[in-house]
Amino acid sequence: MRKLFFIFVTVIGFLQIPMQSINAQSMKKEEVPQNISAFPLGKENTGFKQYFTGESWLAPLTGNKDLNVPMSNVTFEPGCRNNWHSHTGGQILIAVGGVGYYQERGKAARRLLPGDVVEIAPDIEHWHGAAPDSWFSHLAIGCNPQTNKNIWLEQVDDQQYAEATKDNGGTGLSATDPELDAIFGNFTKEVQQYGNLDTKTRLMVTLASNIASQAQTEYRMMLESALNAGITPIEIKEILYQAVAYAGMAKVMDFVGITNEALLAHGVRLPLEGQAVVSAETRFDKGLALQKSIFGERIDQMHKNAPENQKHIQRYLSANCFGDYQTRGGLDVKTRELLTFSILVSLGGCESQVKGHIQGNVNVGNNKDTLLAVVTQLLPYIGYPRTLNAIACLNEVIPEK
């Protein structure tokens, strides 16, 4: 039940434009991602095709035989894996892109992310390959190459593969706390029926709220839903960057890592195209101009009336909060104000800033109905006290008629 919203938006995403993590068997050859990692994709792995379930690509990286370090980049389409096999001289794998799995005979499978290293002793029977929903690349380094031979064995059948790659080994909330899972799942479905927010907006404000609440598990689920629903990697990154100004880097940094992991798993090359539009010389003026376009001439009064020993904070607000972050491309002003509102109500204890940004939202075209729909969407994630505080601020700034 808890994953109803996740499943719903995932289905919506697949009815729209699928990301690169969809089943590669339905993809044309020219759609194979060329940038799953920093290493070349290479050519179709025809020489070892009989030992793989699914399609793979091979790019030899070393050629000097005197060095005796044969190394290749191997790329697997989603669901692809090699047969059970062993190496008489051992092998080292280094994951460099996407999400994969490694399993030794008789042991639990190990999930592999970029940077993970697997040391395989001689004659150990094992297999490795991609996750069911992700491309995967690893470097394969042959040890003791003078005497090392591959011993190929039987296929990893579908049942073995499904068992090895299943999520969390049955330890998720639905397995351990089914009643809580049902209550939360039903309520998240219920709040979606309030208001007129589209799926994309619901996902974006929830991602922003999850960051402010330090809800890493929920963020991971929502991030996959967002990618499948057509929210672009740049838009997702801009949600993160926007959050730094209001939640602080200490709260945001872990979510940058989570996001990068997910984007790499979807075949997205990092870093993304830059979105900055200011320089060290223009950040203050452009930030101040954006502030005034949202909040009006009161910004000049805030700069003028600030005590002398606090004027630097006003300058930081203009140059850093608005100049460095909110002038960036990737999101429009209305969306950024809605995200800021979501972050502030989720942080709690920010009622003064919540009121200011309620007015800012109204000034850029987000009315009370929209803001109330956002608060309602966030209720299951932030709880009733913060929700009621947000509504109190909303009623104070925009009284009911």
CSV table of C-alpha atoms in Angstrom, one decimal:
chain,number,residue,atom,x,y,z
A,1,MET,CA,0.0,0.0,0.0
A,2,ARG,CA,2.8,2.4,0.9
A,3,LYS,CA,4.1,2.3,-2.7
A,4,LEU,CA,0.8,3.2,-4.4
A,5,PHE,CA,1.9,6.7,-5.2
A,6,PHE,CA,5.3,5.5,-6.4
A,7,ILE,CA,3.6,2.9,-8.6
A,8,PHE,CA,1.1,5.4,-10.0
A,9,VAL,CA,3.6,8.0,-11.1
A,10,THR,CA,5.9,5.3,-12.4
A,11,VAL,CA,3.1,4.1,-14.7
A,12,ILE,CA,2.4,7.7,-15.7
A,13,GLY,CA,6.1,8.0,-16.6
A,14,PHE,CA,6.1,5.0,-18.7
A,15,LEU,CA,3.1,6.2,-20.6
A,16,GLN,CA,5.1,9.4,-21.3
A,17,ILE,CA,8.8,9.4,-22.3
A,18,PRO,CA,10.8,6.5,-20.7
A,19,MET,CA,14.2,7.1,-19.1
A,20,GLN,CA,17.2,5.0,-20.1
A,21,SER,CA,16.6,2.6,-17.3
A,22,ILE,CA,13.7,0.9,-19.1
A,23,ASN,CA,14.1,-2.5,-20.5
A,24,ALA,CA,16.8,-2.2,-23.1
A,25,GLN,CA,15.5,-5.0,-25.2
A,26,SER,CA,12.8,-2.6,-26.5
A,27,MET,CA,15.5,0.0,-27.4
A,28,LYS,CA,17.0,0.6,-30.8
A,29,LYS,CA,20.8,0.2,-31.1
A,30,GLU,CA,21.3,4.0,-31.4
A,31,GLU,CA,19.6,4.5,-28.1
A,32,VAL,CA,22.1,2.6,-26.1
A,33,PRO,CA,23.6,5.1,-23.7
A,34,GLN,CA,27.2,6.1,-24.7
A,35,ASN,CA,28.0,7.8,-21.4
A,36,ILE,CA,27.0,5.4,-18.6
A,37,SER,CA,30.5,6.0,-17.2
A,38,ALA,CA,33.6,7.9,-18.0
A,39,PHE,CA,35.0,4.9,-19.9
A,40,PRO,CA,34.1,4.0,-23.5
A,41,LEU,CA,31.2,1.7,-24.3
A,42,GLY,CA,33.1,-0.3,-26.9
A,43,LYS,CA,31.6,-2.8,-29.3
A,44,GLU,CA,28.9,-5.4,-28.9
A,45,ASN,CA,30.4,-8.3,-26.9
A,46,THR,CA,29.9,-10.9,-29.6
A,47,GLY,CA,32.9,-13.0,-28.6
A,48,PHE,CA,31.3,-13.9,-25.3
A,49,LYS,CA,27.7,-13.6,-26.3
A,50,GLN,CA,27.0,-17.3,-25.6
A,51,TYR,CA,27.9,-16.8,-21.9
A,52,PHE,CA,25.6,-13.8,-21.3
A,53,THR,CA,21.9,-13.5,-20.8
A,54,GLY,CA,21.0,-10.2,-22.5
A,55,GLU,CA,23.2,-7.8,-24.4
A,56,SER,CA,26.6,-6.5,-23.3
A,57,TRP,CA,29.4,-4.3,-24.7
A,58,LEU,CA,33.2,-4.7,-24.3
A,59,ALA,CA,35.9,-2.0,-24.5
A,60,PRO,CA,39.5,-3.2,-24.0
A,61,LEU,CA,41.4,-0.4,-22.1
A,62,THR,CA,44.9,-1.8,-22.0
A,63,GLY,CA,47.1,-3.2,-24.8
A,64,ASN,CA,50.7,-3.3,-23.6
A,65,LYS,CA,51.3,-7.0,-23.0
A,66,ASP,CA,54.5,-6.3,-21.2
A,67,LEU,CA,52.6,-4.8,-18.3
A,68,ASN,CA,50.5,-8.0,-17.9
A,69,VAL,CA,47.4,-6.0,-16.7
A,70,PRO,CA,44.5,-6.8,-19.1
A,71,MET,CA,41.6,-4.5,-18.3
A,72,SER,CA,38.3,-3.9,-20.1
A,73,ASN,CA,35.2,-1.9,-19.5
A,74,VAL,CA,32.1,-4.2,-19.7
A,75,THR,CA,28.6,-2.6,-20.0
A,76,PHE,CA,25.4,-4.6,-19.4
A,77,GLU,CA,21.9,-3.6,-20.4
A,78,PRO,CA,19.2,-3.8,-17.7
A,79,GLY,CA,18.7,-7.4,-16.6
A,80,CYS,CA,21.8,-8.7,-18.4
A,81,ARG,CA,24.2,-11.0,-16.5
A,82,ASN,CA,26.9,-13.5,-17.4
A,83,ASN,CA,26.8,-17.2,-16.6
A,84,TRP,CA,28.2,-18.8,-13.5
A,85,HIS,CA,31.9,-18.9,-14.0
A,86,SER,CA,35.3,-18.9,-12.3
A,87,HIS,CA,38.8,-17.7,-13.1
A,88,THR,CA,41.8,-19.8,-12.4
A,89,GLY,CA,43.9,-16.7,-11.7
A,90,GLY,CA,41.2,-14.5,-10.0
A,91,GLN,CA,39.7,-11.2,-11.1
A,92,ILE,CA,39.0,-7.7,-9.8
A,93,LEU,CA,35.9,-5.7,-10.7
A,94,ILE,CA,35.5,-2.0,-10.2
A,95,ALA,CA,31.9,-0.6,-10.7
A,96,VAL,CA,32.0,2.6,-12.7
A,97,GLY,CA,28.4,3.3,-13.8
A,98,GLY,CA,24.8,2.4,-13.0
A,99,VAL,CA,23.7,-0.3,-10.6
A,100,GLY,CA,24.8,-3.9,-10.7
A,101,TYR,CA,25.1,-7.2,-8.8
A,102,TYR,CA,27.8,-9.7,-7.9
A,103,GLN,CA,27.1,-13.1,-6.4
A,104,GLU,CA,29.3,-16.0,-5.3
A,105,ARG,CA,27.9,-19.5,-5.3
A,106,GLY,CA,26.1,-20.2,-2.0
A,107,LYS,CA,26.2,-16.5,-0.8
A,108,ALA,CA,23.9,-13.6,-0.9
A,109,ALA,CA,24.2,-11.2,-3.9
A,110,ARG,CA,26.0,-7.9,-3.4
A,111,ARG,CA,24.6,-4.7,-4.9
A,112,LEU,CA,27.3,-2.7,-6.8
A,113,LEU,CA,27.4,1.1,-7.2
A,114,PRO,CA,30.1,3.3,-8.8
A,115,GLY,CA,33.3,3.0,-6.8
A,116,ASP,CA,32.6,-0.4,-5.4
A,117,VAL,CA,35.5,-2.9,-5.7
A,118,VAL,CA,35.1,-6.7,-5.9
A,119,GLU,CA,38.1,-9.0,-5.3
A,120,ILE,CA,37.4,-12.5,-6.7
A,121,ALA,CA,39.8,-15.2,-5.6
A,122,PRO,CA,40.9,-17.9,-8.0
A,123,ASP,CA,38.4,-20.7,-8.7
A,124,ILE,CA,35.5,-19.0,-7.0
A,125,GLU,CA,32.3,-19.6,-8.9
A,126,HIS,CA,30.3,-16.4,-9.4
A,127,TRP,CA,28.3,-14.2,-11.7
A,128,HIS,CA,27.9,-10.4,-12.2
A,129,GLY,CA,25.6,-8.1,-14.2
A,130,ALA,CA,23.1,-5.3,-14.2
A,131,ALA,CA,20.2,-4.6,-11.9
A,132,PRO,CA,16.8,-5.3,-13.5
A,133,ASP,CA,16.1,-1.6,-14.0
A,134,SER,CA,19.5,-0.1,-14.6
A,135,TRP,CA,22.4,-0.1,-17.1
A,136,PHE,CA,25.7,-1.1,-15.4
A,137,SER,CA,29.4,-0.8,-16.3
A,138,HIS,CA,32.4,-2.2,-14.5
A,139,LEU,CA,36.1,-2.5,-15.2
A,140,ALA,CA,37.2,-6.1,-15.3
A,141,ILE,CA,40.9,-6.7,-14.5
A,142,GLY,CA,42.4,-10.1,-15.0
A,143,CYS,CA,44.8,-11.3,-12.3
A,144,ASN,CA,47.8,-13.6,-13.0
A,145,PRO,CA,47.2,-13.3,-16.8
A,146,GLN,CA,50.0,-15.7,-17.7
A,147,THR,CA,48.0,-18.6,-16.4
A,148,ASN,CA,44.5,-17.2,-15.9
A,149,LYS,CA,41.6,-19.0,-17.7
A,150,ASN,CA,37.8,-18.5,-17.6
A,151,ILE,CA,35.8,-21.6,-16.7
A,152,TRP,CA,32.3,-21.0,-18.0
A,153,LEU,CA,29.4,-22.8,-16.4
A,154,GLU,CA,25.6,-22.8,-16.6
A,155,GLN,CA,23.3,-19.8,-17.0
A,156,VAL,CA,21.9,-17.8,-14.1
A,157,ASP,CA,18.3,-18.5,-14.7
A,158,ASP,CA,15.4,-16.0,-14.2
A,159,GLN,CA,14.5,-17.4,-10.9
A,160,GLN,CA,18.0,-17.2,-9.5
A,161,TYR,CA,18.4,-13.7,-10.9
A,162,ALA,CA,15.1,-12.5,-9.4
A,163,GLU,CA,15.9,-13.9,-6.0
A,164,ALA,CA,19.4,-12.4,-6.0
A,165,THR,CA,18.2,-8.9,-7.0
A,166,LYS,CA,14.9,-8.6,-5.1
A,167,ASP,CA,14.6,-5.5,-2.9
A,168,ASN,CA,15.8,-5.6,0.7
A,169,GLY,CA,15.4,-9.4,1.0
A,170,GLY,CA,11.9,-9.0,2.4
A,171,THR,CA,12.8,-6.6,5.2
A,172,GLY,CA,10.8,-3.6,3.9
A,173,LEU,CA,7.9,-2.0,5.8
A,174,SER,CA,5.3,-4.1,4.1
A,175,ALA,CA,7.0,-7.2,5.5
A,176,THR,CA,7.7,-6.0,9.0
A,177,ASP,CA,4.9,-3.5,9.7
A,178,PRO,CA,2.0,-4.2,7.3
A,179,GLU,CA,-0.6,-2.2,9.3
A,180,LEU,CA,1.6,0.9,9.3
A,181,ASP,CA,2.3,0.4,5.7
A,182,ALA,CA,-1.4,0.2,4.8
A,183,ILE,CA,-2.3,3.3,6.9
A,184,PHE,CA,0.4,5.4,5.4
A,185,GLY,CA,-0.2,4.2,1.9
A,186,ASN,CA,-3.9,4.8,2.1
A,187,PHE,CA,-3.4,8.3,3.5
A,188,THR,CA,-0.9,9.4,0.9
A,189,LYS,CA,-3.4,8.3,-1.7
A,190,GLU,CA,-6.1,10.2,0.0
A,191,VAL,CA,-4.3,13.6,0.1
A,192,GLN,CA,-3.5,13.3,-3.6
A,193,GLN,CA,-7.2,13.7,-4.3
A,194,TYR,CA,-7.2,17.2,-2.8
A,195,GLY,CA,-6.5,20.2,-4.9
A,196,ASN,CA,-5.5,20.6,-8.5
A,197,LEU,CA,-1.7,20.0,-8.4
A,198,ASP,CA,-0.4,18.0,-11.4
A,199,THR,CA,1.8,15.0,-10.8
A,200,LYS,CA,5.0,16.8,-11.6
A,201,THR,CA,4.3,19.5,-9.0
A,202,ARG,CA,3.3,17.0,-6.4
A,203,LEU,CA,6.6,15.2,-6.9
A,204,MET,CA,8.8,18.2,-6.9
A,205,VAL,CA,7.4,19.7,-3.7
A,206,THR,CA,7.6,16.4,-2.0
A,207,LEU,CA,11.2,16.0,-3.0
A,208,ALA,CA,12.0,19.4,-1.6
A,209,SER,CA,10.1,18.6,1.6
A,210,ASN,CA,12.0,15.2,2.0
A,211,ILE,CA,15.3,17.1,1.8
A,212,ALA,CA,14.3,19.5,4.5
A,213,SER,CA,13.0,16.6,6.7
A,214,GLN,CA,16.1,14.5,6.0
A,215,ALA,CA,13.8,11.7,4.8
A,216,GLN,CA,16.4,9.7,2.7
A,217,THR,CA,14.3,6.6,2.2
A,218,GLU,CA,11.2,8.6,1.0
A,219,TYR,CA,13.5,10.8,-1.2
A,220,ARG,CA,14.9,7.7,-3.0
A,221,MET,CA,11.4,6.5,-3.8
A,222,MET,CA,10.2,9.9,-4.9
A,223,LEU,CA,13.3,10.4,-7.0
A,224,GLU,CA,12.7,7.3,-9.0
A,225,SER,CA,9.0,8.3,-9.5
A,226,ALA,CA,10.1,11.8,-10.5
A,227,LEU,CA,12.5,10.5,-13.2
A,228,ASN,CA,9.9,8.1,-14.5
A,229,ALA,CA,7.3,10.9,-14.6
A,230,GLY,CA,9.5,13.0,-16.9
A,231,ILE,CA,11.1,15.4,-14.4
A,232,THR,CA,14.5,16.2,-15.9
A,233,PRO,CA,17.8,15.7,-14.2
A,234,ILE,CA,18.4,19.4,-14.4
A,235,GLU,CA,15.1,20.1,-12.6
A,236,ILE,CA,15.9,17.6,-9.9
A,237,LYS,CA,19.4,19.1,-9.4
A,238,GLU,CA,17.9,22.6,-9.1
A,239,ILE,CA,15.6,21.4,-6.3
A,240,LEU,CA,18.7,20.4,-4.5
A,241,TYR,CA,20.6,23.6,-5.2
A,242,GLN,CA,17.5,25.7,-4.1
A,243,ALA,CA,17.4,23.7,-0.8
A,244,VAL,CA,21.0,24.7,0.1
A,245,ALA,CA,20.0,28.3,0.6
A,246,TYR,CA,17.1,27.4,3.0
A,247,ALA,CA,18.0,24.1,4.6
A,248,GLY,CA,21.8,24.5,4.5
A,249,MET,CA,24.5,22.3,2.9
A,250,ALA,CA,24.8,20.1,5.9
A,251,LYS,CA,21.2,18.8,5.3
A,252,VAL,CA,21.5,18.7,1.5
A,253,MET,CA,24.9,17.1,0.9
A,254,ASP,CA,23.8,13.5,1.5
A,255,PHE,CA,20.9,14.0,-1.0
A,256,VAL,CA,23.3,15.2,-3.6
A,257,GLY,CA,25.0,11.9,-3.3
A,258,ILE,CA,21.7,9.9,-3.5
A,259,THR,CA,20.7,11.9,-6.5
A,260,ASN,CA,24.0,11.4,-8.3
A,261,GLU,CA,23.8,7.6,-7.7
A,262,ALA,CA,20.3,7.5,-9.2
A,263,LEU,CA,21.2,9.6,-12.2
A,264,LEU,CA,24.2,7.5,-13.0
A,265,ALA,CA,22.0,4.4,-12.7
A,266,HIS,CA,19.7,6.0,-15.4
A,267,GLY,CA,22.6,6.5,-17.7
A,268,VAL,CA,22.9,10.3,-17.1
A,269,ARG,CA,26.4,11.7,-17.5
A,270,LEU,CA,27.6,14.0,-14.8
A,271,PRO,CA,28.2,16.9,-14.3
A,272,LEU,CA,25.1,18.3,-16.0
A,273,GLU,CA,25.0,21.4,-18.1
A,274,GLY,CA,25.7,24.5,-15.9
A,275,GLN,CA,22.7,26.7,-15.0
A,276,ALA,CA,24.5,29.7,-13.4
A,277,VAL,CA,23.7,33.1,-15.0
A,278,VAL,CA,25.7,35.4,-12.6
A,279,SER,CA,29.4,36.1,-12.1
A,280,ALA,CA,31.2,37.4,-9.0
A,281,GLU,CA,30.7,40.9,-10.3
A,282,THR,CA,26.9,40.6,-11.1
A,283,ARG,CA,25.6,38.2,-8.4
A,284,PHE,CA,24.5,41.0,-6.0
A,285,ASP,CA,22.8,43.2,-8.6
A,286,LYS,CA,21.0,40.4,-10.3
A,287,GLY,CA,20.1,38.8,-7.0
A,288,LEU,CA,18.7,42.1,-5.7
A,289,ALA,CA,16.8,42.7,-8.9
A,290,LEU,CA,15.2,39.2,-8.5
A,291,GLN,CA,14.4,39.9,-4.9
A,292,LYS,CA,12.6,43.1,-5.7
A,293,SER,CA,10.7,41.5,-8.6
A,294,ILE,CA,9.2,39.0,-6.1
A,295,PHE,CA,8.9,41.1,-2.9
A,296,GLY,CA,8.8,44.7,-4.1
A,297,GLU,CA,10.5,47.8,-2.9
A,298,ARG,CA,10.4,46.6,0.7
A,299,ILE,CA,13.7,44.9,-0.1
A,300,ASP,CA,15.4,48.4,-0.3
A,301,GLN,CA,14.0,49.2,3.1
A,302,MET,CA,15.3,46.0,4.6
A,303,HIS,CA,18.8,46.9,3.3
A,304,LYS,CA,18.5,50.5,4.6
A,305,ASN,CA,16.9,49.7,8.0
A,306,ALA,CA,19.2,46.8,9.0
A,307,PRO,CA,21.5,47.7,11.9
A,308,GLU,CA,25.0,48.4,10.7
A,309,ASN,CA,26.4,45.2,12.2
A,310,GLN,CA,23.8,43.2,10.4
A,311,LYS,CA,23.8,44.7,6.9
A,312,HIS,CA,26.1,41.9,5.7
A,313,ILE,CA,23.3,39.4,6.2
A,314,GLN,CA,21.1,41.5,3.8
A,315,ARG,CA,23.9,41.6,1.3
A,316,TYR,CA,24.3,37.8,1.6
A,317,LEU,CA,20.5,37.3,1.0
A,318,SER,CA,20.7,39.4,-2.2
A,319,ALA,CA,24.0,38.1,-3.6
A,320,ASN,CA,24.0,34.5,-2.3
A,321,CYS,CA,20.4,33.3,-1.6
A,322,PHE,CA,18.9,35.0,-4.6
A,323,GLY,CA,22.0,35.8,-6.8
A,324,ASP,CA,23.8,32.5,-6.6
A,325,TYR,CA,20.8,30.2,-6.3
A,326,GLN,CA,17.5,31.6,-7.4
A,327,THR,CA,18.6,33.3,-10.6
A,328,ARG,CA,19.8,29.9,-11.9
A,329,GLY,CA,18.2,28.3,-15.0
A,330,GLY,CA,16.3,25.0,-15.0
A,331,LEU,CA,13.2,26.2,-12.9
A,332,ASP,CA,11.0,29.2,-13.3
A,333,VAL,CA,10.3,31.7,-10.5
A,334,LYS,CA,6.9,30.4,-9.7
A,335,THR,CA,8.2,26.9,-9.2
A,336,ARG,CA,11.2,28.1,-7.1
A,337,GLU,CA,8.9,30.0,-4.7
A,338,LEU,CA,6.6,26.9,-4.4
A,339,LEU,CA,9.7,24.8,-3.5
A,340,THR,CA,10.9,27.4,-1.0
A,341,PHE,CA,7.5,27.3,0.7
A,342,SER,CA,7.7,23.5,0.8
A,343,ILE,CA,11.1,23.5,2.4
A,344,LEU,CA,10.3,26.1,5.0
A,345,VAL,CA,7.1,24.5,6.2
A,346,SER,CA,8.9,21.2,6.4
A,347,LEU,CA,11.8,22.6,8.4
A,348,GLY,CA,9.5,23.9,11.1
A,349,GLY,CA,10.3,26.9,13.3
A,350,CYS,CA,10.4,29.2,10.3
A,351,GLU,CA,7.0,30.8,10.5
A,352,SER,CA,8.3,34.3,9.9
A,353,GLN,CA,10.0,33.2,6.7
A,354,VAL,CA,6.9,31.1,5.7
A,355,LYS,CA,4.7,34.2,5.9
A,356,GLY,CA,7.2,36.2,3.8
A,357,HIS,CA,7.3,33.5,1.1
A,358,ILE,CA,3.5,33.0,1.2
A,359,GLN,CA,3.3,36.7,0.0
A,360,GLY,CA,6.2,36.0,-2.4
A,361,ASN,CA,4.2,33.1,-3.9
A,362,VAL,CA,1.1,35.2,-4.3
A,363,ASN,CA,3.2,38.0,-6.0
A,364,VAL,CA,4.5,35.5,-8.6
A,365,GLY,CA,1.1,33.9,-9.3
A,366,ASN,CA,0.7,31.0,-6.8
A,367,ASN,CA,-2.7,31.5,-5.1
A,368,LYS,CA,-3.9,30.3,-1.7
A,369,ASP,CA,-5.6,27.3,-3.2
A,370,THR,CA,-2.3,26.1,-4.7
A,371,LEU,CA,-0.4,26.7,-1.4
A,372,LEU,CA,-3.1,24.8,0.6
A,373,ALA,CA,-2.9,21.9,-1.9
A,374,VAL,CA,0.9,21.8,-1.4
A,375,VAL,CA,0.6,21.7,2.4
A,376,THR,CA,-2.0,19.0,2.1
A,377,GLN,CA,0.3,17.0,-0.2
A,378,LEU,CA,3.1,17.2,2.4
A,379,LEU,CA,1.0,16.4,5.5
A,380,PRO,CA,1.8,12.6,5.5
A,381,TYR,CA,5.5,13.4,5.4
A,382,ILE,CA,5.8,16.4,7.8
A,383,GLY,CA,3.0,15.6,10.3
A,384,TYR,CA,0.1,17.6,11.7
A,385,PRO,CA,1.9,20.2,13.9
A,386,ARG,CA,4.0,21.6,11.0
A,387,THR,CA,1.0,21.4,8.7
A,388,LEU,CA,-1.3,23.3,11.1
A,389,ASN,CA,1.4,25.9,11.6
A,390,ALA,CA,1.7,26.4,7.9
A,391,ILE,CA,-2.0,26.7,7.5
A,392,ALA,CA,-2.1,29.3,10.3
A,393,CYS,CA,0.5,31.3,8.5
A,394,LEU,CA,-1.4,31.0,5.3
A,395,ASN,CA,-4.7,32.2,6.9
A,396,GLU,CA,-2.8,35.1,8.5
A,397,VAL,CA,-1.3,36.3,5.2
A,398,ILE,CA,-4.3,35.5,3.0
A,399,PRO,CA,-7.4,35.6,5.3
A,400,GLU,CA,-10.4,33.5,4.4
A,401,LYS,CA,-13.2,35.6,2.8
